[in-house]
Short mmCIF file of C-alpha atoms and ligand atoms in Angstrom, two decimals:
data_model
loop_
_atom_site.label_atom_id
_atom_site.label_comp_id
_atom_site.label_asym_id
_atom_site.label_seq_id
_atom_site.Cartn_x
_atom_site.Cartn_y
_atom_site.Cartn_z
CA MET A 766 136.07 219.89 66.75
CA LYS A 767 137.96 216.69 64.84
CA PHE A 768 137.77 213.81 67.19
CA ASN A 769 141.65 213.44 67.07
CA THR A 770 141.29 217.43 68.93
CA LYS A 771 137.71 216.47 71.14
CA THR A 772 139.86 213.16 73.06
CA ILE A 773 141.83 216.47 73.95
CA HIS A 774 140.16 219.49 74.68
CA GLY A 775 136.42 217.85 74.48
CA GLY A 776 134.43 219.52 76.71
CA GLN A 777 137.01 221.08 79.06
CA GLU A 778 137.75 223.73 80.59
CA HIS A 779 141.35 224.68 82.73
CA ASP A 780 140.46 224.41 86.39
CA PRO A 781 138.78 227.64 88.07
CA ALA A 782 140.84 228.01 90.98
CA TYR A 783 144.70 227.87 89.49
CA GLY A 784 143.94 227.13 85.57
CA ALA A 785 144.91 223.20 86.56
CA VAL A 786 145.46 222.06 82.84
CA MET A 787 144.39 218.57 84.09
CA PRO A 788 141.08 218.61 86.33
CA PRO A 789 142.57 218.20 89.53
CA ILE A 790 141.11 215.04 91.10
CA TYR A 791 138.35 216.42 93.92
CA GLN A 792 139.00 213.38 96.39
CA THR A 793 135.81 215.17 98.73
CA SER A 794 132.29 213.95 99.85
CA THR A 795 130.98 216.96 100.78
CA TYR A 796 131.29 221.02 99.19
CA ALA A 797 130.69 224.35 101.89
CA GLN A 798 127.94 226.04 101.40
CA THR A 799 127.50 229.07 102.61
CA THR A 800 124.21 230.21 103.95
CA PRO A 801 121.41 226.32 102.53
CA GLY A 802 121.21 226.17 99.25
CA GLY A 803 124.51 228.79 98.91
CA HIS A 804 126.83 226.47 97.08
CA LYS A 805 128.62 226.66 93.88
CA GLY A 806 127.43 224.13 91.89
CA PHE A 807 128.69 220.91 94.15
CA GLU A 808 127.01 220.28 97.16
CA TYR A 809 127.69 215.94 97.53
CA SER A 810 129.88 214.04 94.92
CA ARG A 811 127.49 211.37 95.24
CA THR A 812 125.49 214.00 92.94
CA HIS A 813 127.85 216.39 91.21
CA ASN A 814 132.35 216.45 91.38
CA PRO A 815 133.70 218.62 89.59
CA THR A 816 136.21 215.27 88.36
CA ARG A 817 133.88 213.45 87.36
CA LYS A 818 131.57 216.47 85.79
CA ALA A 819 134.93 216.28 83.16
CA LEU A 820 135.18 213.31 82.78
CA GLU A 821 131.40 213.14 81.89
CA ASN A 822 131.92 216.55 79.21
CA SER A 823 134.67 214.53 77.41
CA LEU A 824 132.29 211.51 77.21
CA ALA A 825 129.77 213.22 75.20
CA SER A 826 131.43 214.76 73.51
CA ILE A 827 133.84 212.09 71.71
CA GLU A 828 130.29 210.24 71.14
CA ASN A 829 129.17 213.46 69.74
CA GLY A 830 126.08 213.49 72.56
CA ASN A 831 124.74 216.36 74.37
CA PHE A 832 125.28 214.18 78.34
CA GLY A 833 127.83 212.22 79.61
CA LEU A 834 127.37 209.93 82.95
CA ALA A 835 129.99 207.83 84.82
CA PHE A 836 129.32 204.77 86.32
CA GLY A 837 131.22 202.57 89.06
CA SER A 838 130.76 200.18 86.28
CA GLY A 839 129.88 199.13 82.68
CA LEU A 840 127.33 196.82 84.39
CA ALA A 841 126.52 199.73 86.80
CA ALA A 842 125.75 202.18 83.89
CA ILE A 843 123.41 199.27 82.11
CA ASP A 844 122.02 198.71 85.43
CA ALA A 845 120.32 202.60 84.95
CA VAL A 846 119.14 202.23 81.72
CA ILE A 847 116.33 199.75 82.28
CA LYS A 848 115.96 201.10 85.57
CA LEU A 849 114.02 203.47 83.00
CA LEU A 850 112.18 200.81 82.55
CA LYS A 851 108.37 199.25 84.27
CA PRO A 852 107.03 195.88 85.30
CA GLY A 853 105.43 194.55 81.96
CA ASP A 854 107.30 196.38 79.49
CA GLU A 855 109.31 194.77 76.84
CA VAL A 856 113.47 194.36 75.39
CA ILE A 857 114.17 193.37 72.44
CA SER A 858 118.74 192.09 73.09
CA THR A 859 121.35 191.17 70.59
CA SER A 860 121.73 187.36 71.62
CA ASP A 861 125.27 187.66 71.61
CA LEU A 862 125.69 189.55 74.61
CA TYR A 863 128.46 190.46 77.13
CA GLY A 864 127.53 187.08 79.40
CA GLY A 865 127.66 190.01 82.58
CA THR A 866 124.75 192.06 80.55
CA TYR A 867 123.02 189.10 80.71
CA ARG A 868 123.16 187.69 83.58
CA LEU A 869 122.11 190.92 84.88
CA PHE A 870 119.03 191.34 82.08
CA THR A 871 117.80 187.13 83.63
CA LYS A 872 118.67 186.57 86.97
CA ILE A 873 118.07 190.62 87.81
CA PHE A 874 115.79 192.06 86.35
CA GLU A 875 113.33 188.55 85.08
CA ASP A 876 113.08 189.36 88.26
CA PHE A 877 111.55 192.22 88.10
CA GLY A 878 108.79 192.38 86.19
CA ILE A 879 110.12 192.69 82.21
CA LYS A 880 110.61 190.36 79.73
CA PHE A 881 113.67 190.28 77.51
CA HIS A 882 113.61 188.74 74.18
CA PHE A 883 116.73 187.64 72.55
CA ILE A 884 117.70 187.36 68.99
CA GLY A 885 120.41 187.27 67.32
CA MET A 886 120.30 190.30 65.45
CA ASP A 887 122.56 189.78 61.35
CA ASN A 888 119.42 190.76 59.31
CA ALA A 889 117.63 194.25 61.38
CA ASN A 890 114.45 193.36 60.67
CA LYS A 891 113.67 190.60 62.52
CA VAL A 892 113.90 192.83 65.62
CA ALA A 893 110.52 195.00 64.06
CA SER A 894 109.10 191.11 64.27
CA TYR A 895 109.93 190.95 68.08
CA VAL A 896 107.99 194.94 68.41
CA ASN A 897 104.54 194.98 70.20
CA ASP A 898 103.06 197.16 72.95
CA ASN A 899 105.41 196.57 75.71
CA THR A 900 108.15 196.69 73.96
CA LYS A 901 110.49 199.84 75.13
CA LEU A 902 114.05 199.72 75.18
CA ILE A 903 116.49 197.41 72.05
CA TRP A 904 119.46 196.52 73.19
CA ILE A 905 122.64 196.05 70.80
CA GLU A 906 126.03 195.09 70.74
CA THR A 907 128.29 195.51 67.99
CA PRO A 908 130.75 193.69 67.33
CA THR A 909 129.75 191.28 69.36
CA ASN A 910 131.71 189.69 72.09
CA PRO A 911 132.56 187.61 71.21
CA MET A 912 132.13 185.94 68.40
CA MET A 913 132.58 189.57 66.22
CA ASN A 914 129.34 189.77 64.80
CA ILE A 915 128.19 192.87 62.91
CA ILE A 916 124.55 194.50 64.02
CA ASP A 917 123.16 197.13 61.38
CA ILE A 918 122.73 200.03 63.87
CA LYS A 919 121.27 202.56 61.51
CA ALA A 920 118.77 199.76 60.32
CA VAL A 921 118.14 199.72 63.03
CA ALA A 922 117.57 202.95 64.55
CA GLU A 923 115.38 202.48 61.77
CA ILE A 924 112.67 200.21 63.85
CA SER A 925 113.39 201.80 66.93
CA LYS A 926 112.35 205.54 65.74
CA LYS A 927 109.08 203.95 63.89
CA HIS A 928 108.17 202.53 67.05
CA ASN A 929 109.16 205.13 69.68
CA LEU A 930 111.46 202.39 71.42
CA LEU A 931 114.67 203.72 72.99
CA LEU A 932 117.78 202.17 71.61
CA ALA A 933 121.06 201.34 73.08
CA VAL A 934 124.02 200.35 71.82
CA ASP A 935 127.10 198.74 73.73
CA ASN A 936 129.73 200.82 72.42
CA THR A 937 132.56 198.99 74.41
CA PHE A 938 134.43 196.89 71.41
CA ALA A 939 134.50 200.05 68.75
CA THR A 940 134.81 203.21 71.45
CA PRO A 941 133.66 206.14 69.25
CA TYR A 942 137.68 206.22 67.50
CA LEU A 943 135.54 203.60 65.49
CA GLN A 944 132.33 204.40 65.67
CA ARG A 945 129.87 207.33 67.19
CA PRO A 946 126.02 205.11 67.71
CA LEU A 947 124.23 208.04 68.26
CA ASP A 948 125.00 209.94 64.72
CA LEU A 949 123.41 206.85 62.92
CA GLY A 950 120.34 207.13 65.62
CA ALA A 951 120.91 205.39 68.44
CA ASP A 952 119.09 207.57 71.64
CA ILE A 953 121.58 206.01 74.28
CA VAL A 954 125.08 204.74 74.02
CA MET A 955 126.71 202.70 77.28
CA HIS A 956 130.43 202.03 77.22
CA SER A 957 132.42 200.01 79.75
CA ALA A 958 135.09 202.29 80.52
CA THR A 959 137.04 199.68 82.34
CA LYS A 960 138.04 198.38 78.73
CA TYR A 961 139.41 200.65 75.77
CA ILE A 962 138.25 204.17 77.38
CA GLY A 963 140.15 203.71 80.20
CA GLY A 964 143.07 201.80 78.37
CA HIS A 965 144.93 201.05 80.88
CA SER A 966 143.24 198.37 83.03
CA ASP A 967 144.32 199.92 86.11
CA LEU A 968 140.20 200.83 86.35
CA VAL A 969 136.28 200.16 86.82
CA MET A 970 134.21 201.65 85.34
CA GLY A 971 131.10 202.65 83.01
CA ALA A 972 129.46 205.37 81.24
CA LEU A 973 126.35 206.33 79.67
CA ILE A 974 126.37 209.16 76.94
CA VAL A 975 122.88 210.61 75.26
CA LYS A 976 122.01 213.68 73.02
CA ASN A 977 118.36 214.11 74.14
CA GLU A 978 118.04 216.52 77.18
CA GLU A 979 114.96 214.35 79.11
CA LEU A 980 116.29 211.37 78.95
CA ALA A 981 119.28 212.40 80.19
CA LYS A 982 117.58 214.32 83.04
CA LYS A 983 115.88 210.87 83.74
CA LEU A 984 119.23 209.07 83.98
CA TYR A 985 120.44 211.01 86.32
CA PHE A 986 118.04 210.95 88.13
CA ILE A 987 118.35 207.62 88.27
CA GLN A 988 122.61 208.16 88.36
CA ASN A 989 121.51 209.67 91.97
CA ALA A 990 118.50 208.00 93.10
CA SER A 991 120.70 205.07 92.37
CA GLY A 992 124.08 205.55 93.30
CA ALA A 993 126.27 204.07 91.33
CA VAL A 994 129.05 206.59 90.70
CA CYS A 995 132.72 206.12 90.17
CA GLY A 996 135.56 207.85 92.39
CA PRO A 997 137.40 211.14 91.81
CA GLN A 998 140.56 208.60 91.33
CA ASP A 999 138.75 206.93 88.63
CA SER A 1000 137.42 209.54 86.95
CA PHE A 1001 140.62 211.34 86.98
CA LEU A 1002 142.69 208.34 85.57
CA ALA A 1003 139.53 207.57 82.60
CA LEU A 1004 140.21 211.12 81.43
CA ARG A 1005 143.86 210.10 81.14
CA GLY A 1006 143.08 207.54 79.45
CA ILE A 1007 141.33 208.87 76.61
CA LYS A 1008 143.60 212.02 76.03
CA THR A 1009 145.35 209.44 73.29
CA LEU A 1010 142.63 207.46 72.84
CA HIS A 1011 142.42 208.07 69.25
CA ILE A 1012 147.03 207.10 69.15
CA ARG A 1013 146.06 203.87 70.76
CA MET A 1014 142.87 202.63 68.31
CA GLN A 1015 145.45 203.74 65.90
CA ARG A 1016 147.55 200.91 66.81
CA HIS A 1017 145.45 198.22 68.28
CA CYS A 1018 143.36 198.65 64.31
CA GLU A 1019 147.33 198.30 62.91
CA ASN A 1020 147.47 194.44 65.07
CA GLY A 1021 144.96 193.96 65.04
CA GLU A 1022 144.92 193.63 61.59
CA ALA A 1023 148.37 192.08 61.17
CA ILE A 1024 147.71 189.32 63.39
CA ALA A 1025 144.03 188.19 61.92
CA ASN A 1026 145.08 188.44 58.61
CA TYR A 1027 147.84 185.91 60.26
CA LEU A 1028 146.35 183.89 62.06
CA LYS A 1029 143.89 183.01 59.17
CA ASN A 1030 146.68 181.82 56.89
CA HIS A 1031 147.75 179.46 59.49
CA PRO A 1032 147.06 175.65 58.34
CA LYS A 1033 146.51 174.85 62.16
CA ILE A 1034 144.21 177.95 62.58
CA GLU A 1035 140.14 176.36 61.21
CA LYS A 1036 138.31 180.07 61.51
CA VAL A 1037 138.94 183.81 62.82
CA TYR A 1038 135.76 186.31 63.71
CA TRP A 1039 137.10 189.68 62.59
CA PRO A 1040 135.38 192.43 61.15
CA GLY A 1041 137.51 193.16 58.62
CA PHE A 1042 137.64 190.69 56.57
CA GLU A 1043 136.03 190.49 53.70
CA ASP A 1044 134.20 187.39 54.10
CA HIS A 1045 133.28 188.11 56.79
CA PRO A 1046 129.22 188.58 56.86
CA ASN A 1047 128.49 191.40 57.32
CA HIS A 1048 131.45 193.70 56.30
CA ASP A 1049 129.99 195.80 53.97
CA ILE A 1050 128.10 196.74 57.10
CA ALA A 1051 131.16 197.24 59.15
CA LYS A 1052 133.00 199.12 56.80
CA ASP A 1053 130.31 201.79 56.39
CA GLN A 1054 129.46 202.47 60.06
CA MET A 1055 132.62 201.91 61.95
CA ASP A 1056 136.35 203.86 59.84
CA GLY A 1057 137.91 201.36 61.04
CA PHE A 1058 137.65 196.86 62.61
CA GLY A 1059 139.67 196.77 66.07
CA GLY A 1060 141.72 194.40 68.23
CA MET A 1061 139.68 192.30 69.00
CA ILE A 1062 140.10 189.02 67.41
CA SER A 1063 138.75 185.18 68.45
CA PHE A 1064 139.40 182.06 66.08
CA VAL A 1065 139.16 178.14 66.38
CA THR A 1066 142.13 176.42 65.86
CA LYS A 1067 141.77 173.02 63.89
CA GLY A 1068 139.84 169.74 65.17
CA SER A 1069 140.17 171.97 67.89
CA ASP A 1070 139.04 170.70 71.83
CA TYR A 1071 138.61 172.35 75.77
CA ASP A 1072 141.77 170.17 76.13
CA SER A 1073 144.04 172.00 73.02
CA ALA A 1074 142.94 175.89 73.51
CA ILE A 1075 143.49 175.87 77.05
CA LYS A 1076 147.17 174.69 75.84
CA ILE A 1077 147.50 177.57 73.47
CA ILE A 1078 146.08 180.12 75.95
CA GLU A 1079 148.65 178.96 78.78
CA ASN A 1080 151.34 178.78 76.65
CA LEU A 1081 151.27 182.68 75.60
CA LYS A 1082 153.67 184.58 76.95
CA ILE A 1083 153.01 188.17 76.15
CA PHE A 1084 149.17 187.84 75.40
CA THR A 1085 148.41 187.35 79.47
CA LEU A 1086 145.80 185.28 80.44
CA ALA A 1087 143.02 187.22 81.82
CA GLU A 1088 140.20 188.97 81.36
CA SER A 1089 138.79 191.97 80.02
CA LEU A 1090 140.41 193.81 76.98
CA GLY A 1091 140.63 196.86 75.71
CA GLY A 1092 144.34 197.92 77.07
CA VAL A 1093 147.79 199.16 75.57
CA GLU A 1094 148.39 195.11 76.58
CA SER A 1095 148.16 192.19 75.04
CA LEU A 1096 145.26 189.61 76.77
CA ALA A 1097 144.34 186.09 75.49
CA GLY A 1098 140.73 184.24 77.29
CA HIS A 1099 139.18 181.67 76.98
CA PRO A 1100 135.18 183.04 76.73
CA ALA A 1101 133.72 179.48 77.66
CA SER A 1102 135.25 178.75 80.75
CA MET A 1103 135.71 182.67 82.03
CA THR A 1104 133.56 185.87 80.17
CA HIS A 1105 131.03 183.69 79.17
CA ALA A 1106 130.80 180.76 82.32
CA SER A 1107 127.24 182.57 82.96
CA ILE A 1108 125.47 181.67 79.78
CA PRO A 1109 124.23 178.16 79.63
CA LYS A 1110 126.17 175.84 77.02
CA LYS A 1111 123.57 175.16 75.04
CA GLU A 1112 122.86 179.24 74.89
CA ARG A 1113 126.18 179.48 74.75
CA GLU A 1114 126.81 177.26 71.39
CA LYS A 1115 124.49 178.38 69.60
CA THR A 1116 125.63 181.24 69.22
CA GLY A 1117 128.88 180.27 68.58
CA VAL A 1118 131.05 180.55 71.69
CA VAL A 1119 132.09 177.49 71.52
CA ASP A 1120 134.29 175.40 74.03
CA SER A 1121 137.45 175.62 71.66
CA LEU A 1122 136.91 179.51 71.19
CA ILE A 1123 139.77 181.59 72.14
CA ARG A 1124 139.29 185.46 71.99
CA LEU A 1125 142.38 187.99 71.70
CA SER A 1126 143.01 191.70 72.62
CA VAL A 1127 145.50 192.50 70.64
CA GLY A 1128 147.00 195.19 72.45
CA ILE A 1129 150.00 197.82 71.33
CA GLU A 1130 152.83 196.14 71.93
CA ASP A 1131 155.12 195.29 69.14
CA VAL A 1132 153.54 193.06 66.20
CA ASP A 1133 156.27 190.61 65.47
CA ASP A 1134 156.57 190.48 68.85
CA LEU A 1135 152.87 189.44 69.17
CA ILE A 1136 152.55 186.74 66.34
CA ALA A 1137 156.19 185.29 67.34
CA ASP A 1138 153.90 184.44 70.86
CA LEU A 1139 151.54 183.41 69.05
CA GLU A 1140 153.63 181.57 66.96
CA GLN A 1141 154.95 179.53 69.65
CA ALA A 1142 152.07 178.80 70.77
CA ILE A 1143 150.23 177.40 68.29
CA GLU A 1144 152.95 175.05 67.09
C1 PLP B 476 133.41 194.17 80.09
C2 PLP B 476 132.26 194.05 79.34
C3 PLP B 476 131.42 195.07 80.12
C4 PLP B 476 130.70 195.50 82.07
O1 PLP B 476 131.49 196.30 81.90
P1 PLP B 476 131.60 196.08 83.68
O2 PLP B 476 133.06 197.63 83.49
O3 PLP B 476 132.26 195.10 83.51
O4 PLP B 476 130.75 196.22 84.53
C5 PLP B 476 130.35 195.33 79.03
N1 PLP B 476 129.78 195.28 78.07
C6 PLP B 476 131.40 194.72 77.17
C7 PLP B 476 131.14 194.46 75.91
C8 PLP B 476 132.12 194.29 77.99
O5 PLP B 476 133.16 194.43 77.01
#
């Protein structure tokens, strides 16, 4: 099955009860048993729910994995991965990281005795020098948020395999439409399904997808034991979102390219971060491991300071000033004060998240309207 068919049919069967084409929303916490243990595979909805199961099967299918797990948020999914570890274990993570992930690592898990090394991974070979006997996991995000750096998944996977480590990839920005990390050697794919997977800014959800059965069993155990699952209503919405993922992503990419080029040629714009540019430092890797460059763009205006960046954002009319990304509507954000406020200013600026940086999540509206909106806000 090809990707555009998998989004609609992958891992799906018609509901056994009445043949419903879409899985019903099984809004139930529990399931009748005929005798203790005499059930139809479902006992309690923290452990299993048929609507969530349908979503998890779809997630596994579109990421070319064998097992999918859905959680109450992206961070809950990351939390489950780190719970594979024990005190004393070490993690090598990208430094250019979603702010909430950084906060979870440093403010929660460091207190439990897990050590994190945050490093730039534009050159994958750097990773190897941080591996020691305690290293258990490599955590990467690519393209990174919000600097749109690209990490060579295949090269990092070689290092993780050589040292018998797990490699987890946050695939939120790319989605499986553009990039399939399991095919490139990763062990775990993670999503904030809140973003492109759901695609309509109407839910908060996380996902993990793996190939290996033993690893899947450990994660299912954590999912049930820690209990950060998503409900059936949200599972239904995410599943509906996935059915149009391919056509939404196609338009996000088209609009993203047009806007990236518009900004790049604008006399008032200093720098545009988008992996589709040939002069992007890791453009060749992006071209190699991605099927397109997506609709996430960051930029800095010339001589720009905090105030003028804020003014542009406030003047946008079609782009909505909001946290989050990946919905059908275009959003603009100010990473330094919003998504990345939880990273100390000094750390933040080291990775390029300056006060004047603006991040766009380009939606699927008519691109002429989006460009006109940017034009009037920048002027
Ligand atoms: C939003 C986001 C997360 C966190 O997901 P939530 O669903 O908000 O918990 C993690 N990684 C990336 C890249 C994100 O954009």
